Tab-separated table of C-alpha atoms in Angstrom:
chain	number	residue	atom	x	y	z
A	1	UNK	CA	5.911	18.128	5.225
A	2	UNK	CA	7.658	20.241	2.623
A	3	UNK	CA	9.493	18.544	-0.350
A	4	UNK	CA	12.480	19.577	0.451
A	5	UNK	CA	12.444	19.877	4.295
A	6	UNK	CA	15.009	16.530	4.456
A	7	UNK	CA	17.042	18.180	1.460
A	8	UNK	CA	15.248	14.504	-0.280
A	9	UNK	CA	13.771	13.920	-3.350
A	10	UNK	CA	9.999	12.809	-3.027
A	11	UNK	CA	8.018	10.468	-4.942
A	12	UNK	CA	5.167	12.424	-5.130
A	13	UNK	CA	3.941	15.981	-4.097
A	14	UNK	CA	3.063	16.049	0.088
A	15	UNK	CA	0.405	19.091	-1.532
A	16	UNK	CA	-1.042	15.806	-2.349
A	17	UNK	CA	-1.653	14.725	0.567
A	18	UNK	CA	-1.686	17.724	2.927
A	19	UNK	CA	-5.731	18.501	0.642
A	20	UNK	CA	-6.762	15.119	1.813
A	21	UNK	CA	-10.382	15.745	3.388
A	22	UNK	CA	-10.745	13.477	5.902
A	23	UNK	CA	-14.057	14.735	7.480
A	24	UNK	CA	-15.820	11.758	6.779
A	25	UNK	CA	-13.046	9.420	7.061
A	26	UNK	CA	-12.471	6.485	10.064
A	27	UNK	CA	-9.285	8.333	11.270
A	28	UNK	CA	-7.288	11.350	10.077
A	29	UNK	CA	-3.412	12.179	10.778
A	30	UNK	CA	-4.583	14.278	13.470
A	31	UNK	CA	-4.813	11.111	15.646
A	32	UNK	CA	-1.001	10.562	15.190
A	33	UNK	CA	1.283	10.798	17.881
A	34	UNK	CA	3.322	13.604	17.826
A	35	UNK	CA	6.972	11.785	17.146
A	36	UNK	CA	5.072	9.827	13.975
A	37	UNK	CA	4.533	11.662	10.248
A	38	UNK	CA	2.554	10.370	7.398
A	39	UNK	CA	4.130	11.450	4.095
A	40	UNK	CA	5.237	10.536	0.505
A	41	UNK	CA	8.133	8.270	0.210
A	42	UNK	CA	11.422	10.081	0.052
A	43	UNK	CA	14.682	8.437	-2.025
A	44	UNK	CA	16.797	8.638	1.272
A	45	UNK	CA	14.152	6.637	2.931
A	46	UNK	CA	16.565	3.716	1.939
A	47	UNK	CA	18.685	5.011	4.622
A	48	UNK	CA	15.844	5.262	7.207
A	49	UNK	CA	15.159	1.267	7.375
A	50	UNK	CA	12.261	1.230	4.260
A	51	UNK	CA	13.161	-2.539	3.065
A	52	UNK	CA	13.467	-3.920	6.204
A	53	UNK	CA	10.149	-2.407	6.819
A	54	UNK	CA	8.957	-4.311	3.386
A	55	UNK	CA	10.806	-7.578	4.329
A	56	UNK	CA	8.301	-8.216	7.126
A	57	UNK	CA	5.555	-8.233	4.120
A	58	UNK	CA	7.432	-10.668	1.754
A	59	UNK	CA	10.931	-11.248	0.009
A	60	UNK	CA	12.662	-8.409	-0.478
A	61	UNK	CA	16.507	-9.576	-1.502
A	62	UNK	CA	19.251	-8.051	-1.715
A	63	UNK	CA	18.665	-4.075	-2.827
A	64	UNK	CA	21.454	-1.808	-2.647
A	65	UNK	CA	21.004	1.812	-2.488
A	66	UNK	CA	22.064	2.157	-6.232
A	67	UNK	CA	19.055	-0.222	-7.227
A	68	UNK	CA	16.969	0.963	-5.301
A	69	UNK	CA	17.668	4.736	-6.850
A	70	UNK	CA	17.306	3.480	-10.262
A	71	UNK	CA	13.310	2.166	-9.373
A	72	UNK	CA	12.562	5.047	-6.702
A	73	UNK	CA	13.332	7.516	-10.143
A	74	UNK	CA	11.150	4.945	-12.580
A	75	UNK	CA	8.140	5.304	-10.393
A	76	UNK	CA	8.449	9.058	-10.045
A	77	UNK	CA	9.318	9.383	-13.564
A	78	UNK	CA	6.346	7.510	-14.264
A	79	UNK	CA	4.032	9.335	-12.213
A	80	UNK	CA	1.563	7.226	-11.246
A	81	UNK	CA	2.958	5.395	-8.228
A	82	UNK	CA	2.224	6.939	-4.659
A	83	UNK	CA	4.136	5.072	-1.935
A	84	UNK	CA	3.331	6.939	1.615
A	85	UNK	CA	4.761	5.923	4.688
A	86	UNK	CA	4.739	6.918	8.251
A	87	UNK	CA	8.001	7.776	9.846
A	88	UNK	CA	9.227	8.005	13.651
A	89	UNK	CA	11.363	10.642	13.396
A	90	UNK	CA	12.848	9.732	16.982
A	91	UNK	CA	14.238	6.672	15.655
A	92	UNK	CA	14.214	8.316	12.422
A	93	UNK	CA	12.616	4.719	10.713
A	94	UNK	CA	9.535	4.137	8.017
A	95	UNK	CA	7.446	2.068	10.197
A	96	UNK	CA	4.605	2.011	7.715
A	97	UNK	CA	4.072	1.996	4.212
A	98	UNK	CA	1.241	1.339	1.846
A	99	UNK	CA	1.373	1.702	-2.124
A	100	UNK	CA	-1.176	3.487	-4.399
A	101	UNK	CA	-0.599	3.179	-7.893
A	102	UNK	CA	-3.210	4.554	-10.791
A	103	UNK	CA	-3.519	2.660	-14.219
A	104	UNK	CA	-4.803	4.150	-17.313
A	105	UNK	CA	-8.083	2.769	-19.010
A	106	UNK	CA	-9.805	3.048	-21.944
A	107	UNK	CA	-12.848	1.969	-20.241
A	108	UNK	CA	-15.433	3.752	-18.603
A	109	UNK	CA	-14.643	7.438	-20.277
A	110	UNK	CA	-10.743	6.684	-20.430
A	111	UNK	CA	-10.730	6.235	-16.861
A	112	UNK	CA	-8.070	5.607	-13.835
A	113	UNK	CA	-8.131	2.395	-11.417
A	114	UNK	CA	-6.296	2.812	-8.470
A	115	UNK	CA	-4.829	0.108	-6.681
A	116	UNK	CA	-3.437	-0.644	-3.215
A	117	UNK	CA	-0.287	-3.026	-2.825
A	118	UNK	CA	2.309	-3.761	-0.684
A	119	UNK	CA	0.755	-2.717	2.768
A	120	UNK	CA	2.395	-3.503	5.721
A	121	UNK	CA	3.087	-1.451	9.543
A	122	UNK	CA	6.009	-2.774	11.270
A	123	UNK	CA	6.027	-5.162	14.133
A	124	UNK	CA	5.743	-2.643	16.983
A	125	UNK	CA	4.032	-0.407	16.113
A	126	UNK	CA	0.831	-2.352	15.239
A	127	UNK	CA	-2.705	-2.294	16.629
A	128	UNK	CA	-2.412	1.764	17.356
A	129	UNK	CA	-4.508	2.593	14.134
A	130	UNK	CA	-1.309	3.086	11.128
A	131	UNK	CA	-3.304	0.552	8.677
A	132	UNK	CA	-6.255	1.949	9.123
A	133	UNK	CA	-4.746	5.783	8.286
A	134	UNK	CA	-2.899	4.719	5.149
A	135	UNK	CA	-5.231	3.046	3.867
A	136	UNK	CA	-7.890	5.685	4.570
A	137	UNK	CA	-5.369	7.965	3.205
A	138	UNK	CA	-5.072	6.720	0.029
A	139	UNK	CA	-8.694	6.202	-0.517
A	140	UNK	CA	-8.800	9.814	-0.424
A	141	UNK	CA	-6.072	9.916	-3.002
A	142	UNK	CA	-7.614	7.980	-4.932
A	143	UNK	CA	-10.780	9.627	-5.299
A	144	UNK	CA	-8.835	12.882	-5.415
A	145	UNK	CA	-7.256	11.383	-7.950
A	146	UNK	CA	-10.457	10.714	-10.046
A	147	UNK	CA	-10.161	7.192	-10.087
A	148	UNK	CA	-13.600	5.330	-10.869
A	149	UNK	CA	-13.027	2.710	-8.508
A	150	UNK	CA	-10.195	1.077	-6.039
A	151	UNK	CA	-8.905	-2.415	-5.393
A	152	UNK	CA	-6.870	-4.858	-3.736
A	153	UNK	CA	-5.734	-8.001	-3.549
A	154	UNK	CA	-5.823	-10.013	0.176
A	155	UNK	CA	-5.629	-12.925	2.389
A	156	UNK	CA	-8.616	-14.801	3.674
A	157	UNK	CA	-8.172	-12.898	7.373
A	158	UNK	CA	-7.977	-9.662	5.972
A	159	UNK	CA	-10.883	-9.731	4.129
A	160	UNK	CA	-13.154	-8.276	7.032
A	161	UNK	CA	-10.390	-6.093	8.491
A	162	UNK	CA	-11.108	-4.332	4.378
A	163	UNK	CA	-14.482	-4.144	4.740
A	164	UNK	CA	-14.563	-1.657	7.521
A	165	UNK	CA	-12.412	1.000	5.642
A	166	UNK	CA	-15.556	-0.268	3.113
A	167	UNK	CA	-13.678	-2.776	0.312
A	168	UNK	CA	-16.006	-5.362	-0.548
A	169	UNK	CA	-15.953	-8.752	-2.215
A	170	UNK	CA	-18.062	-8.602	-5.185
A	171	UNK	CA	-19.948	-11.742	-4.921
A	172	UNK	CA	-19.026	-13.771	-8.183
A	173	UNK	CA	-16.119	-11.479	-9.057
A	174	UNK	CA	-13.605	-11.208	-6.988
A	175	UNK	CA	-10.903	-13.886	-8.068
A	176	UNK	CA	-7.952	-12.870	-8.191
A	177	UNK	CA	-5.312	-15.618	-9.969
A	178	UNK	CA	-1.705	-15.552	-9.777
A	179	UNK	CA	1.170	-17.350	-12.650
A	180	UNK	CA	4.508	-17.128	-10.831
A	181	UNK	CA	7.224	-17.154	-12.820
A	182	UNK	CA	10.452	-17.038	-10.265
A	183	UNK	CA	9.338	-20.471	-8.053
B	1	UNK	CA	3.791	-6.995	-38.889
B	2	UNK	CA	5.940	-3.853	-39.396
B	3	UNK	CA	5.369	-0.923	-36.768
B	4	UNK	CA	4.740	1.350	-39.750
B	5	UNK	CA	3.157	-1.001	-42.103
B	6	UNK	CA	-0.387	0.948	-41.922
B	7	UNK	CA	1.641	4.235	-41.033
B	8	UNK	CA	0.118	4.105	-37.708
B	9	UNK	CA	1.259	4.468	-34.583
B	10	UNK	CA	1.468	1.743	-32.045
B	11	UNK	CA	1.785	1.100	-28.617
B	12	UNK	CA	4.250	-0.589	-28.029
B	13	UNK	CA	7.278	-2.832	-30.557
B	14	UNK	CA	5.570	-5.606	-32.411
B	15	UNK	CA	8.975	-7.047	-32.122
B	16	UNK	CA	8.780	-8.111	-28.535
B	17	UNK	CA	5.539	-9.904	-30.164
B	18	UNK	CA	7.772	-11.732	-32.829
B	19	UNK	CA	10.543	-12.875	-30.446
B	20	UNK	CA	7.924	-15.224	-28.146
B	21	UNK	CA	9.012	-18.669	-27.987
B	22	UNK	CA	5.366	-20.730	-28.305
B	23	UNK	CA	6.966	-23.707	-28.388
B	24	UNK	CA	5.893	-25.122	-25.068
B	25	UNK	CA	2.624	-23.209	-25.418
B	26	UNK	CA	-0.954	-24.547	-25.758
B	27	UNK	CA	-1.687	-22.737	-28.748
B	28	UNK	CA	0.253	-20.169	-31.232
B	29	UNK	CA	-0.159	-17.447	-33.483
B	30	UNK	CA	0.612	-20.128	-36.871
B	31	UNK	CA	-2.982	-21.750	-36.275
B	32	UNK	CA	-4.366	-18.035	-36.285
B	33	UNK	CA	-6.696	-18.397	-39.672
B	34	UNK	CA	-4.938	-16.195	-42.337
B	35	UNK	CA	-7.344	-13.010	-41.997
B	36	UNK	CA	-6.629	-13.020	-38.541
B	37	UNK	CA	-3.545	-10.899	-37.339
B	38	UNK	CA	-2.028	-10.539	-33.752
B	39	UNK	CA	-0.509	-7.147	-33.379
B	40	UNK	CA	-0.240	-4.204	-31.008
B	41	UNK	CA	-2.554	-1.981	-30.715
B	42	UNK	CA	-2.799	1.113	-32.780
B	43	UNK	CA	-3.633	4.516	-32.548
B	44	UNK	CA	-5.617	4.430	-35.899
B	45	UNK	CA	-7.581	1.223	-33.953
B	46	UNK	CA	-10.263	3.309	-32.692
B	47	UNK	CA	-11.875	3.483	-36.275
B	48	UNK	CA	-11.321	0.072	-36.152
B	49	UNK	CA	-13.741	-0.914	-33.780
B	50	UNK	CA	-11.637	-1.067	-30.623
B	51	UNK	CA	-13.928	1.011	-28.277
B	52	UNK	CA	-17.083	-1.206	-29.805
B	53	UNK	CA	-14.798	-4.559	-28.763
B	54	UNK	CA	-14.332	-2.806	-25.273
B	55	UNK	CA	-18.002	-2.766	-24.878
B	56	UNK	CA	-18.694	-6.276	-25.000
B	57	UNK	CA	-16.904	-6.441	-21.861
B	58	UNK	CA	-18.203	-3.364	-19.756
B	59	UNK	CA	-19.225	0.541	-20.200
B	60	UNK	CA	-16.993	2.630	-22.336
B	61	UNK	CA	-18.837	5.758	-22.279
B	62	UNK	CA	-18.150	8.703	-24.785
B	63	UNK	CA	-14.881	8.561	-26.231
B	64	UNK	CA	-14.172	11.179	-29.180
B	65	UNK	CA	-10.716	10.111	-31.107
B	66	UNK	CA	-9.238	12.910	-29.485
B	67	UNK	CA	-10.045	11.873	-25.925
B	68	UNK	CA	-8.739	8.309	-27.142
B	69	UNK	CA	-5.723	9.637	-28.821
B	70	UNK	CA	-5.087	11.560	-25.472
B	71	UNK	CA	-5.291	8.109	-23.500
B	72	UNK	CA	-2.716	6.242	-26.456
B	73	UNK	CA	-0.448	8.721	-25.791
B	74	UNK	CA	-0.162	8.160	-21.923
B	75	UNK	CA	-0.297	4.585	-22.103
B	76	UNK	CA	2.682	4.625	-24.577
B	77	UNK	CA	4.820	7.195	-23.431
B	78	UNK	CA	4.407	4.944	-20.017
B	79	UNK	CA	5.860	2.204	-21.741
B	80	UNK	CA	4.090	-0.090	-19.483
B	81	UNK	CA	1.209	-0.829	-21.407
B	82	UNK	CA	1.361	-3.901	-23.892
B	83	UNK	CA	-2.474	-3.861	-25.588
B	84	UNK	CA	-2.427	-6.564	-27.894
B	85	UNK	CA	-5.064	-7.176	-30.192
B	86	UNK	CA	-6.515	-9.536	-33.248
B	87	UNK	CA	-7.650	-7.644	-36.356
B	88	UNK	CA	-9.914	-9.149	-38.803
B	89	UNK	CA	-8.424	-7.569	-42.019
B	90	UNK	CA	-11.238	-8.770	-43.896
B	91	UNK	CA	-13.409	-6.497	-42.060
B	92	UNK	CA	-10.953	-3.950	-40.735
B	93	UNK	CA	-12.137	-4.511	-37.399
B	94	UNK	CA	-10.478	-5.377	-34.098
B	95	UNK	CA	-12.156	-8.662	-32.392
B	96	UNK	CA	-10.217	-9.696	-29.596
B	97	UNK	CA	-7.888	-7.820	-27.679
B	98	UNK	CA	-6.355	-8.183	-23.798
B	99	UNK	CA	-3.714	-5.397	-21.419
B	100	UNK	CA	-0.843	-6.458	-20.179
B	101	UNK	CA	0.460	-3.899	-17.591
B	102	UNK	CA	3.565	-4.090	-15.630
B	103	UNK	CA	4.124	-2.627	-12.257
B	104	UNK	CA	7.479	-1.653	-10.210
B	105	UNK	CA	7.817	-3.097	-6.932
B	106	UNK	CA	10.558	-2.744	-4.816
B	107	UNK	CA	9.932	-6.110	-3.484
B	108	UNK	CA	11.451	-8.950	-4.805
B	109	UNK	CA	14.776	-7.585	-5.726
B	110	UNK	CA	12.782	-4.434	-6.911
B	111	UNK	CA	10.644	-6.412	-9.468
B	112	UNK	CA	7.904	-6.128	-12.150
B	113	UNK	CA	4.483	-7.411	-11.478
B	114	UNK	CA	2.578	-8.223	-15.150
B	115	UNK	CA	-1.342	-7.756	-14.559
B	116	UNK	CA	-3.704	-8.782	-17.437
B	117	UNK	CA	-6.743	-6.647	-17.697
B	118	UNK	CA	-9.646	-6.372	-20.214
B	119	UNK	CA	-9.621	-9.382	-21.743
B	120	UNK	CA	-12.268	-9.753	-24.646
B	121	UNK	CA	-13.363	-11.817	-27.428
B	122	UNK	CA	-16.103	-10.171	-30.228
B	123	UNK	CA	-19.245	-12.690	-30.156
B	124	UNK	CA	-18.720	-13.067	-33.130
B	125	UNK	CA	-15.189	-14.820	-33.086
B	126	UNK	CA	-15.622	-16.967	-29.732
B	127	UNK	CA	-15.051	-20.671	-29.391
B	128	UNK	CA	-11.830	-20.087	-31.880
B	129	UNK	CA	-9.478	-20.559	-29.703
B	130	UNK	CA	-8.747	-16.342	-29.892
B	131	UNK	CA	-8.941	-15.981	-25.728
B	132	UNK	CA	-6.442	-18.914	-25.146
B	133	UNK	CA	-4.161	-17.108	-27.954
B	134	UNK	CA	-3.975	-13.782	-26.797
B	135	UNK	CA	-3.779	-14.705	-23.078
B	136	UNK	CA	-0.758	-17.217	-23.886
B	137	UNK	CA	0.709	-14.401	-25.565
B	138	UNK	CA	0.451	-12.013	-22.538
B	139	UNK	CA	1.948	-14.562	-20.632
B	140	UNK	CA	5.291	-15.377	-22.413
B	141	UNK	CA	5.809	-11.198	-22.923
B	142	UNK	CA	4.907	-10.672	-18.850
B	143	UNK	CA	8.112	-13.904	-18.928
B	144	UNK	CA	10.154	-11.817	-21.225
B	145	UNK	CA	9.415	-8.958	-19.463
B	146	UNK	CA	10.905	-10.506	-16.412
B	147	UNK	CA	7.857	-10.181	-14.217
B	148	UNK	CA	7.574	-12.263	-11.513
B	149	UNK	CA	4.120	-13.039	-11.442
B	150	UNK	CA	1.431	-12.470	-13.656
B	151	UNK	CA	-1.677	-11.554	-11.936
B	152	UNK	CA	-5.510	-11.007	-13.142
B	153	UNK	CA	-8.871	-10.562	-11.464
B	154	UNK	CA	-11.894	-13.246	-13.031
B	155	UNK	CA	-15.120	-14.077	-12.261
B	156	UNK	CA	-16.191	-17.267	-10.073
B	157	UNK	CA	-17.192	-19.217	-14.038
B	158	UNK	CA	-13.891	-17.824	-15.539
B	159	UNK	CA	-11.563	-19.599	-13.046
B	160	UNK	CA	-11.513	-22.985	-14.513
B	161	UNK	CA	-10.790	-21.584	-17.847
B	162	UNK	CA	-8.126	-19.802	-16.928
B	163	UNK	CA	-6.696	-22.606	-14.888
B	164	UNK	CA	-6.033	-24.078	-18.426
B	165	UNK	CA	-3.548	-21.990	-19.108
B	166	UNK	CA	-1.589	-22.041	-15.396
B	167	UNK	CA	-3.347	-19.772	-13.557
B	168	UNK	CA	-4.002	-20.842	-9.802
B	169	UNK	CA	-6.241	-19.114	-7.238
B	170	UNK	CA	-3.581	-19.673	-4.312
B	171	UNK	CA	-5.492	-21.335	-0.947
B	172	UNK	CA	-6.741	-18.067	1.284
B	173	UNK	CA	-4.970	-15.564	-0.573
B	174	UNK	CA	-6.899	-15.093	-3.694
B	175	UNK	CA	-8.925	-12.460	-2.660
B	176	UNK	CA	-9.616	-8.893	-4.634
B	177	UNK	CA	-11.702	-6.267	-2.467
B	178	UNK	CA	-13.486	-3.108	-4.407
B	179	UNK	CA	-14.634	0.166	-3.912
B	180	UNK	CA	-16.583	2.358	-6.764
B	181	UNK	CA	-16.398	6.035	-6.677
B	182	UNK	CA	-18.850	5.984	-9.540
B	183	UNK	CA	-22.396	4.333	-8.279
């Protein structure tokens, strides 16, 4: 879990994660199989199968390592992204990410929101608990992270999946409406 | 118009503002009334009446100028923060203003999301035609951007308003979950 145990850079600090209480969580990296590690994306993750992992979510295209260098460095530059995936390290594959990201307001005392996007566990490896951990995990990131409150944005048959890990539907408030500009 | 012209700071280039194309837009800034002037925000706003503006919309909470200052600063050394606002210079007072944030994805040939956050008209100034403005003008910067979608969160009576200007609740995936850290 060190920064630079893979020689990589990482998006964020693991420290982050590694003060995580998760005492009163659903599930805690404890639970994890031995062979699978929760941690902070790292830039040579392109090399360990990360966009195929994100093409089972949606559209990915065509991303080659220099692109994909270019945006790993905005979001750490910018600071306020924290991807976090779990890896198999016998296969030596991401086969499960999920994306925090924090976003400055001037609302409610200068506040953060956090936000969860882009959540998805590969294929085979579903149904043994990774959703559940990352997004529990970055809950607790969240909080740590002093943001005032945490959404997401979901499909119809996820919306009670959500509301276990305690994400509720605000009756009256909870549209969420989408302009797409690349159809 | 001029980034300096009140020897302010601003957030971001009111020339990305100048460069939008309105012509296939429902409304422009030319049928703003002539005390009425679209603009980025500015750090000098906040004894303009932007926190009071903020308030019509939801709890702001205690925010000395140097806490707001504080927040300018991160928002515009970001550089992904486009608050745009209407300033009656009659008054000197802010009396509509709306966020446009952009995110990095990796998805979609490692895109940028635009989200549109804290949208809000002074009761004053409603029924003017000021909402449709400034949210037509977040639009065609999220376009010139490059985003490829342009996302925000309404209430259940906003919806057909904003499905005026294009947005669309997509069938079974228009749904944004919550948690507070705060109650």
């Amino acid at each position: 879990m060190d920064d630079n145990s893979s020689g990589s850079d990482v998006l964020y600090s693991s420290q982050l994660l590694q003060t995580l209480d998760y005492s009163n969580a659903v599930t805690s990296p404890s639970k994890l199989a031995k062979h699978l590690v929760l941690r902070p994306l790292r830039c040579d993750d392109y090399s360990r199968g990360f966009l195929d992992l994100l093409s089972q979510l949606t559209q990915v295209g065509d991303i080659d390592e220099k692109l994909f260098n270019e945006r790993f460095k905005q979001m750490k530059n910018n600071g306020n992204y924290y991807v976090t995936v779990v890896e198999d390290v016998t296969t030596s594959r991401v086969i499960c990410s999920a994306t925090l990201f924090t976003e400055y307001k001037f609302i409610h005392n200068a506040a953060m929101r956090g936000r969860i996007e882009d959540v998805v566990v590969d294929g085979e490896y579903r149904g043994h608990g990774l959703g559940l951990l990352i997004i529990e995990t970055l809950k607790l990131m969240a909080r740590s992270l002093d943001c005032y409150k945490l959404t997401l944005d979901c499909r119809d048959e996820m919306i009670e999946w959500y509301s276990r890990l305690g994400f509720i539907a605000v009756p009256t408030r909870s549209n969420m409406l989408t302009i797409r500009f690349d159809d």
